[in-house]
């Protein structure tokens, strides 16, 4: 790719924050501790999860870097960064979530294939760039999103060159990436090489033989990749971040906080929390930006972004604390991970559960 070098090994990797929990070193895949994940509505770049499939490219000449637009269009072209910078700039708050988020919990039921993510393989950022809908002669079907989505201004699909007001860093796609809000992170391609308008889905590996949702009855002996469509949207999800999977606490008041998010731009209507394993429930408060009340699908709400929640409860004995979210379409998280187990370990959106062991003065 002009202006961009693809290293053959991992000797030129960028620096990363020391608190990241490394799930795979080469290629580098890591997530922040859950307690830090929800410390702010906008995830700091250094704490945003890192998902890579190989060595991180190096830009050796930004002026030479370009990508092609070709396929079923009248005028194929090459675009340089100076061309992208000339287009109207938009800022879009959007949560990206790896399809494998919470895979480790699913792997405890039966073995699955993939990076062992805990609950922090997602983050919320303000992405800055040009809308694909503003680029003359159409948009892409690359890594396959429908042309109708790519060219719809309301879908907010970006050619992004900024993240949280700063130039993208190498881990997140410098100098240019696609951000497709509301669908799994695998479709938000980094380090753009080309955009092709084609008549059918991309036939690449990650579209056709990965990131597909199969029923629990399918295993590696009977899998038929062609029988399922590539996963795009992600279901409603919520996670408790203020507590680890197993906790030792003193009896008394406990703040329970975390995140909730749904795909397709669907807002979060409710987050329910239980302190007795799901027998009874209470509603948590929801918020996004400080000082602005959150209303699901409200004009002042960020439709592509997560919602943070919190509730303070009295916990006097050892118990299981559970969270589940409901989106504006009344979709609700499934109760049991067993019911949605799949061999690739994607889309674990089951009720999130943490165990609390209550002790006394010697703790």
C-alpha angles and dihedrals in degrees: 000000000000111000094003127095122204107207117222093216141023099260094107101049118146121250117268135200111273094226094064115115105232114220096172126009101197108058091022115241120165144150136200124252109276093239091060094043095076098035088107137018092236111053113231111244093241091055096045111112117262118225117179138160098196145350115328113257120241124220107223097170118019092186091059095044111110141146133213131240111203145136125074096012132104098234118035112200148171121238126204126198090259088060092051092047089055092060120088110279122230131187115213125183106216138160117226115202128186111233087231095059109138091015093140091066091051091049090060089067096049133339115280133185122246147056111324101243122181118200101298104073090119140064142181120236141163105242120202125201148087124310116243086225089066094056110099118249100023141286142277141289090193122139073004125276118153116266089233089061096044093052097041109103091206091059089066094215105173141201089214126201098161135057120191091348095307133096111274113265123227096262091056100047110282124215099017138353140165119250114197107185121215100023135083116295093243090079094055096087119205128213095023115224102169144351116215127189104210137167098242141026119297108267095213123131097256091053100042107026104029140041095039125134114233129180121257090258093067119090135168091275097058104026118135108189093192091061094073134055120236112270114254115153120052123221127239112291139182134177136186108233103172091071133048123229090270121025137182111206141160118255114266139058119001127185113221115197139160146124137290127191140163133197130245094042092290112155125227111258097183145355115206123200127193127192095189102059096273102313095113131014142206128194120247124216116254130211144162117175121027114260096011116100112233116239117177107245089002119152092243094048125095102241096195095047135086125258121228119218138192141175132173117224140175112247112186101161140028110285148141117266117206136189130194131171134212122204129210091268088058092249110153132192116262115251101228130045088209090069094058100034112139132176094247092050096229131149100019097178098151121135109295113237133190128182120229123197113194119211134168142231096327092063 
